[in-house]
Amino acid sequence: MAMASNKTQCFKCKIEKITYPCKGCSKEFCLIHLTEHQQILNEELNKITNDYNEFKPKINEQKEQSHNYSVIKKINQWEINRIERTRQQAQQYRELVIKSSAPLTVINDIEIKFNDLSEQIKQIHKENIFNEINLNYLTDQLKKMIQELNNPPNISIALDSQSQVDEILLIISRKYRWDRWRQIAITVAGGNDQGQKLNQLNGPQGIFIDKNKNIFIADLWNHRIVGWKCGAKEGQIIAGGNGKGNGMGQLNEPSDVIVDQQNHSIIIADSENKRVIRWFNQNQQILIKNIDCWGLTMDKHGFLYVSDWKNNKVRRWKMGEYGNDGIVVAGGNGKGYQLNQLYGPTFIFVDENQSIYVSDTYNHRVMKWEKDAKQGIVVAGGNDHGENLNQLFHPRGVVVDHLGQIYVADCMNHRVVRWCEGKSEGEIVVGRNKRRNQLNRSKGPMGLSFDDEGNLYVADFNYHRIESFKIIL
């Protein structure tokens, strides 16, 4: 019987020998070539080790550069920007102080207002249509002009308690910056008859003004949101504009729009589709479904507020938590005129303390609901509908300035009025003229907003335009 052979062929030399397997490559090597194979592996390991050793300093170098250059560079740029912003703010303050304190400037401002009022008096004489409200207004304005002429503003500065750095606030006595607007409006969007061209609007509702004075308009019957850059002759379609419908690229009578500054998107009350929808470029996301939405606003904490006008309540959602029903923060106790009820809430405003101001349209009043309150208080109107100074008639847009003064688009009275909380009546800011094409009047004012300089913007629903009333400094 022949002996069994335990010899196999070496992978390297191809000769039948006693061989040994390499577990790494699963090949058989004789003793000589196994040693050679191991040496090759050692050389490869050394090369890999060297590569790792060469790479390690690069990590340290990047870490050092990242800390010493990139971050410092950003800090340097922040410093430059901060200095430039401070320089610009200081220059603005200087100019404002000069304007506010220069006797000739004050006189010129009063003269402008005087001329505006004189034109209104001439128009009243010409048309012979006037009443006690007109006469009381003219008398009141004359008293104010006399007071302004005899009492120039006092100016001082104070530290800004809300800032973490040494900011200053310019304080001008008698609320100088938010007091008066020129009565002759400037059309800043639309105004080219009713239509769907880019230089036209069709029933504008809510408006939003950004820091660059760009206007975002809920163009109701064109089923679109239009962005109108400051000074432009025509707008551009930001959302919708694809016909009336409920598709993701369509809108159906949008009633309000706001800009979410944190992610540079817009949020729309798509009223007839019963949804609140976010547009970012051409991408859409439905935030809230099955809601009879009308007005929108967002507070400084990112909470979104929506007026549910058919269900007579205002609801609030936390950012990113839109899947639930939200929290009722105003109304929600059925339709009615009691202090814990609303009837047709439309436009809304929220202040720094998260107090909510609601245009309670069919109750002809504006309600203020403080945070966590069980009922509201009447801060404007509430004396049935009418045109007296203690009344409103279907109020719509509402905004509150930094002095706590409440501005209301008094829609069916075709005017904008200002109320101070606790007062029994308001005062007319713009409006009054009965003649159709007068530039100092809106017919059916809806959306209402200020820009950062205090200029007043009004969505003129029936004349299909946005008007701007220049503040008088």
XYZ file of C-alpha atoms in Angstrom:
473
model
C 0.000 0.000 0.000
C 1.402 3.381 -1.006
C 1.772 6.152 1.669
C -0.661 9.101 1.427
C 1.078 12.302 0.313
C 0.543 15.510 2.359
C 2.345 17.657 -0.166
C 0.577 20.395 -2.174
C 1.665 22.854 -4.823
C 3.225 26.133 -3.549
C 1.401 29.140 -4.935
C 4.675 30.937 -5.609
C 7.063 28.298 -6.987
C 4.416 25.846 -8.284
C 6.342 22.832 -6.841
C 4.797 20.011 -4.792
C 6.086 20.600 -1.283
C 4.974 20.699 2.291
C 3.007 23.965 2.335
C 1.458 26.292 4.865
C -1.735 28.287 4.374
C -2.030 32.113 4.642
C -5.273 32.900 6.390
C -5.387 36.363 4.861
C -5.333 35.381 1.191
C -6.234 31.645 1.628
C -3.240 30.540 -0.508
C -0.663 27.775 0.172
C 3.067 28.615 0.365
C 6.186 26.557 0.973
C 8.292 27.596 3.958
C 10.674 29.736 1.897
C 7.930 31.588 0.045
C 5.752 31.871 3.133
C 8.559 33.860 4.738
C 8.817 36.015 1.609
C 5.034 36.538 1.568
C 5.114 37.588 5.207
C 7.876 40.077 4.432
C 5.732 41.655 1.710
C 2.872 41.982 4.172
C 5.219 43.615 6.673
C 6.292 46.140 4.067
C 2.665 46.984 3.265
C 1.927 47.408 6.965
C 4.896 49.759 7.293
C 3.626 51.799 4.354
C 0.139 52.061 5.870
C 1.673 53.037 9.213
C 3.687 55.779 7.511
C 0.559 57.024 5.740
C -1.245 57.221 9.066
C 1.704 59.018 10.639
C 1.703 61.530 7.794
C -2.052 62.087 8.099
C -2.090 62.818 11.827
C -0.272 66.196 11.541
C -2.824 67.243 8.940
C -5.624 66.746 11.474
C -3.753 68.837 14.035
C -3.004 71.457 11.398
C -6.666 71.711 10.398
C -7.725 71.930 14.043
C -5.232 74.715 14.635
C -6.269 76.599 11.507
C -9.939 76.135 12.332
C -9.542 77.712 15.765
C -6.895 80.285 15.015
C -8.023 81.530 11.638
C -11.595 80.671 10.699
C -13.227 81.599 14.011
C -11.005 84.644 14.532
C -11.764 85.750 11.004
C -15.485 85.542 11.755
C -14.991 87.498 14.975
C -13.064 90.164 13.084
C -15.830 90.424 10.494
C -18.461 90.602 13.243
C -16.496 93.457 14.826
C -16.329 95.332 11.531
C -20.060 94.835 10.921
C -20.892 95.877 14.466
C -18.853 99.058 14.174
C -20.491 99.874 10.847
C -24.000 99.290 12.205
C -23.231 101.462 15.217
C -21.837 104.173 12.961
C -24.943 104.092 10.764
C -27.287 104.140 13.760
C -25.406 107.053 15.299
C -25.669 108.968 12.030
C -29.403 108.275 11.840
C -29.823 109.541 15.388
C -27.824 112.686 14.607
C -29.988 113.411 11.575
C -33.173 112.764 13.552
C -32.045 115.067 16.363
C -31.216 117.802 13.852
C -34.578 117.364 12.100
C -36.535 117.221 15.319
C -34.852 120.160 16.996
C -34.329 122.548 14.095
C -37.002 125.256 14.340
C -37.247 125.683 10.566
C -37.745 121.933 10.057
C -40.509 121.814 12.656
C -42.193 124.803 11.049
C -41.919 123.232 7.591
C -43.501 120.013 8.862
C -46.367 121.937 10.421
C -46.766 123.889 7.195
C -47.073 120.656 5.197
C -49.788 119.396 7.495
C -51.485 122.807 7.452
C -51.536 122.790 3.637
C -52.994 119.275 3.563
C -55.777 120.309 5.909
C -56.393 123.532 3.993
C -56.921 121.478 0.828
C -59.442 119.351 2.678
C -61.297 122.489 3.847
C -61.424 123.738 0.256
C -62.804 120.388 -0.866
C -65.454 120.475 1.860
C -66.521 123.965 0.755
C -66.612 122.845 -2.851
C -68.656 119.705 -2.285
C -70.682 121.085 0.648
C -70.724 117.617 2.268
C -69.640 117.679 5.895
C -70.835 117.033 9.433
C -69.800 117.485 13.066
C -67.129 114.779 12.748
C -65.359 116.715 9.983
C -65.560 119.984 11.910
C -64.369 118.414 15.162
C -61.447 116.791 13.353
C -60.349 120.052 11.718
C -60.621 121.899 15.026
C -58.633 119.194 16.822
C -55.911 119.228 14.173
C -55.563 123.001 14.402
C -55.156 122.745 18.196
C -52.457 120.121 17.717
C -50.574 122.283 15.206
C -50.666 125.223 17.607
C -49.353 123.004 20.391
C -46.583 121.597 18.177
C -45.516 125.062 17.110
C -45.341 126.273 20.720
C -43.801 123.112 22.192
C -40.852 121.707 20.245
C -39.811 118.185 21.286
C -37.329 117.464 24.049
C -34.732 114.855 23.154
C -32.638 112.566 25.382
C -30.937 109.170 25.272
C -31.111 106.121 27.521
C -29.565 102.665 27.677
C -31.543 99.934 25.963
C -32.468 97.524 28.754
C -33.408 94.850 26.203
C -29.934 94.703 24.685
C -27.033 92.611 25.950
C -24.553 95.184 24.679
C -24.351 98.914 25.256
C -27.089 100.085 22.914
C -28.793 103.438 23.335
C -32.325 104.528 22.631
C -33.237 107.944 21.345
C -36.162 109.314 23.327
C -38.158 112.125 21.757
C -40.871 113.731 23.857
C -44.587 113.789 22.911
C -44.299 110.554 20.857
C -42.900 112.510 17.973
C -42.120 109.708 15.545
C -45.494 107.921 15.606
C -47.916 110.788 15.509
C -48.670 112.142 12.066
C -48.782 110.994 8.467
C -49.158 112.935 5.258
C -52.736 112.708 4.048
C -51.779 112.358 0.380
C -50.987 108.669 -0.191
C -48.472 107.137 -2.572
C -49.533 104.016 -4.460
C -46.699 101.519 -3.964
C -48.300 98.409 -5.502
C -51.135 97.896 -7.983
C -53.307 100.879 -8.745
C -53.660 99.938 -12.414
C -57.275 98.821 -12.249
C -58.479 95.350 -11.349
C -56.607 92.546 -13.111
C -54.072 89.728 -13.005
C -51.096 91.345 -14.737
C -47.931 91.789 -12.716
C -48.670 95.504 -12.297
C -52.222 94.799 -11.101
C -53.990 93.409 -8.052
C -57.457 91.977 -7.548
C -58.873 92.458 -4.054
C -55.710 92.686 -1.877
C -56.173 91.518 1.707
C -53.332 90.962 4.201
C -49.917 92.556 3.698
C -46.468 92.087 5.232
C -43.624 94.642 5.009
C -40.057 93.377 5.505
C -37.025 95.356 6.678
C -36.184 96.372 3.094
C -39.707 97.778 2.579
C -40.582 94.916 0.234
C -44.317 94.221 0.308
C -45.872 90.748 0.374
C -49.539 90.841 -0.641
C -52.342 88.284 -0.324
C -53.901 88.949 -3.743
C -57.274 87.379 -2.919
C -59.131 86.979 -6.225
C -55.973 86.320 -8.228
C -55.333 83.353 -5.898
C -51.695 84.269 -5.407
C -49.123 85.932 -3.186
C -47.310 88.805 -4.858
C -43.976 90.241 -3.761
C -43.478 93.906 -4.616
C -39.984 95.292 -4.180
C -39.634 98.813 -2.864
C -40.003 101.273 -5.736
C -40.860 98.607 -8.340
C -43.431 99.218 -11.091
C -44.708 95.641 -10.945
C -44.640 92.675 -8.602
C -43.591 89.065 -8.943
C -45.551 85.944 -8.064
C -44.176 84.364 -4.888
C -46.813 81.657 -4.407
C -49.869 80.433 -6.294
C -50.752 82.153 -9.526
C -51.630 78.816 -11.116
C -55.365 79.323 -11.110
C -57.889 78.712 -8.379
C -57.517 75.234 -6.881
C -56.396 73.012 -4.030
C -53.261 71.538 -5.588
C -49.930 72.004 -3.838
C -48.981 74.669 -6.361
C -52.317 76.462 -6.128
C -54.179 78.759 -3.737
C -57.851 79.559 -3.290
C -58.546 83.087 -2.020
C -55.525 83.618 0.260
C -56.462 86.121 2.966
C -53.183 86.793 4.788
C -49.439 86.230 4.527
C -46.455 86.574 6.856
C -42.719 86.059 6.373
C -41.017 83.579 8.672
C -37.711 85.368 9.236
C -35.968 82.304 10.708
C -36.128 80.141 7.587
C -36.917 82.796 4.967
C -40.206 81.183 3.948
C -43.705 82.601 3.722
C -46.777 81.305 5.551
C -50.173 81.758 3.925
C -53.760 81.618 5.161
C -55.212 79.722 2.186
C -58.743 80.513 3.312
C -61.032 78.678 0.883
C -58.790 75.593 0.934
C -59.127 75.650 4.735
C -55.408 75.274 5.297
C -52.308 77.140 6.402
C -49.485 76.429 3.999
C -45.760 77.254 3.953
C -43.975 78.139 0.692
C -40.206 77.998 0.425
C -39.116 78.890 -3.094
C -41.402 76.597 -5.105
C -41.758 73.919 -2.418
C -44.912 73.696 -0.326
C -45.767 72.219 3.063
C -49.237 72.139 4.595
C -48.839 73.171 8.233
C -52.473 73.136 9.408
C -55.462 71.406 7.810
C -59.221 71.831 8.154
C -59.212 75.356 9.560
C -61.308 78.338 8.484
C -58.247 80.560 8.602
C -58.233 84.288 7.972
C -55.480 86.171 9.806
C -51.929 85.101 10.667
C -49.193 86.409 12.913
C -46.073 85.099 14.624
C -44.576 86.232 17.936
C -40.909 86.696 18.826
C -40.727 83.136 20.181
C -41.819 81.611 16.869
C -45.374 80.717 17.944
C -47.858 80.864 15.067
C -51.311 82.404 15.672
C -54.268 81.813 13.340
C -57.762 83.301 13.492
C -60.409 80.618 12.907
C -63.131 83.005 11.828
C -66.060 80.627 11.326
C -65.432 78.921 14.669
C -64.904 82.294 16.401
C -61.549 81.607 18.025
C -57.833 82.299 17.718
C -55.474 79.348 18.046
C -51.732 79.134 18.641
C -49.194 76.540 17.533
C -45.615 75.963 18.638
C -43.107 75.900 15.812
C -42.808 72.404 14.362
C -45.856 71.067 16.229
C -48.574 71.730 13.682
C -50.079 68.245 13.709
C -52.358 68.946 16.670
C -55.330 71.300 17.118
C -53.288 74.072 18.703
C -54.192 76.003 21.845
C -57.173 78.378 21.967
C -55.854 81.777 23.068
C -58.888 83.960 22.318
C -62.586 83.201 21.970
C -63.600 79.569 21.687
C -66.859 80.039 23.599
C -69.201 80.139 20.667
C -70.421 83.060 18.589
C -71.400 86.078 20.651
C -70.587 89.521 22.004
C -69.653 88.621 25.591
C -66.072 89.366 26.672
C -65.142 85.685 26.373
C -66.618 85.419 22.862
C -65.852 86.543 19.319
C -67.942 86.878 16.189
C -66.011 86.640 12.938
C -62.392 87.245 14.033
C -60.270 88.279 11.045
C -56.900 90.011 11.330
C -54.773 89.607 14.465
C -51.678 91.135 16.073
C -49.504 89.880 18.955
C -47.305 92.184 21.051
C -44.081 91.625 22.994
C -46.000 90.247 25.981
C -47.916 87.736 23.831
C -51.136 89.702 24.228
C -53.370 89.144 21.217
C -55.330 91.899 19.487
C -58.250 90.611 17.415
C -60.441 92.409 14.894
C -63.794 91.098 16.109
C -65.375 92.045 12.815
C -69.104 91.407 13.236
C -69.064 92.759 16.788
C -67.503 95.956 15.352
C -64.730 96.057 17.922
C -61.097 95.166 18.594
C -60.446 92.842 21.525
C -57.253 92.403 23.534
C -56.595 89.033 25.142
C -53.631 88.996 27.475
C -51.579 85.813 27.715
C -53.542 82.978 29.382
C -56.593 85.241 29.907
C -60.057 83.663 30.052
C -61.688 86.696 28.466
C -60.700 89.787 26.548
C -61.163 93.514 26.953
C -62.535 95.937 24.364
C -59.784 98.320 23.260
C -61.495 99.887 20.222
C -65.131 100.240 19.159
C -67.718 98.023 20.822
C -70.541 100.582 20.542
C -72.423 98.967 17.664
C -71.506 99.847 14.085
C -71.352 103.458 12.951
C -69.040 106.276 11.916
C -68.747 108.159 15.201
C -65.305 108.292 16.823
C -66.380 105.768 19.452
C -67.523 103.278 16.780
C -66.150 100.948 14.147
C -67.832 99.310 11.160
C -66.407 95.890 10.192
C -62.818 96.435 11.412
C -60.121 94.440 9.616
C -56.354 95.066 9.786
C -54.969 95.797 13.255
C -51.445 96.725 14.391
C -50.053 98.134 17.638
C -47.070 100.480 17.739
C -44.232 100.553 20.287
C -46.210 103.065 22.363
C -49.171 100.701 22.717
C -51.386 102.707 20.362
C -53.820 100.552 18.375
C -54.345 101.191 14.658
C -57.423 99.745 12.968
C -58.482 99.486 9.329
C -62.089 100.603 9.819
C -63.202 98.918 6.624
C -66.781 100.040 5.992
C -66.028 103.553 7.267
C -63.169 103.755 4.738
C -60.648 105.069 7.231
C -57.782 104.123 9.519
C -58.291 105.048 13.170
C -56.027 105.062 16.205
C -57.148 104.131 19.698
C -55.320 104.298 22.999
C -56.286 101.538 25.412
C -58.745 102.816 28.006
C -59.973 105.730 25.883
C -63.655 106.020 25.020
C -63.038 106.994 21.404
C -60.373 106.945 18.714
C -59.015 109.482 16.262
C -58.865 109.320 12.474
C -55.364 108.814 11.106
C -56.140 108.714 7.362
C -59.369 108.678 5.408
C -62.614 110.704 5.580
C -62.869 112.111 2.048
C -66.099 111.103 0.271
C -64.868 111.685 -3.250
C -63.981 108.480 -5.130
C -60.537 109.168 -6.543
C -59.010 111.236 -3.782
C -55.528 109.986 -2.940
C -55.941 110.494 0.788
C -58.643 107.868 1.051
C -58.983 104.101 0.774
C -62.217 102.358 -0.055
C -62.484 99.235 2.031
C -59.092 99.216 3.802
C -58.094 95.676 4.733
C -54.490 94.824 5.613
C -52.521 97.304 7.684
C -48.807 97.526 8.438
C -45.896 99.835 9.291
C -42.366 99.709 7.971
C -39.387 100.225 10.281
C -39.501 103.994 9.732
C -43.145 104.276 10.770
C -44.625 104.797 7.297
C -48.165 103.433 7.144
C -49.263 100.901 4.486
C -52.901 100.141 3.702
C -54.352 97.427 1.460
C -57.025 99.284 -0.502
C -59.364 96.389 -1.295
C -61.866 98.017 -3.636
C -59.334 100.104 -5.568
C -56.952 97.126 -5.892
C -53.816 98.841 -4.653
C -51.471 99.247 -1.697
C -51.101 102.795 -0.429
C -48.301 104.246 1.660
C -48.750 107.263 3.929
C -45.440 108.940 4.701
C -44.725 109.691 8.334
C -43.942 113.303 9.170
C -40.819 113.530 11.336
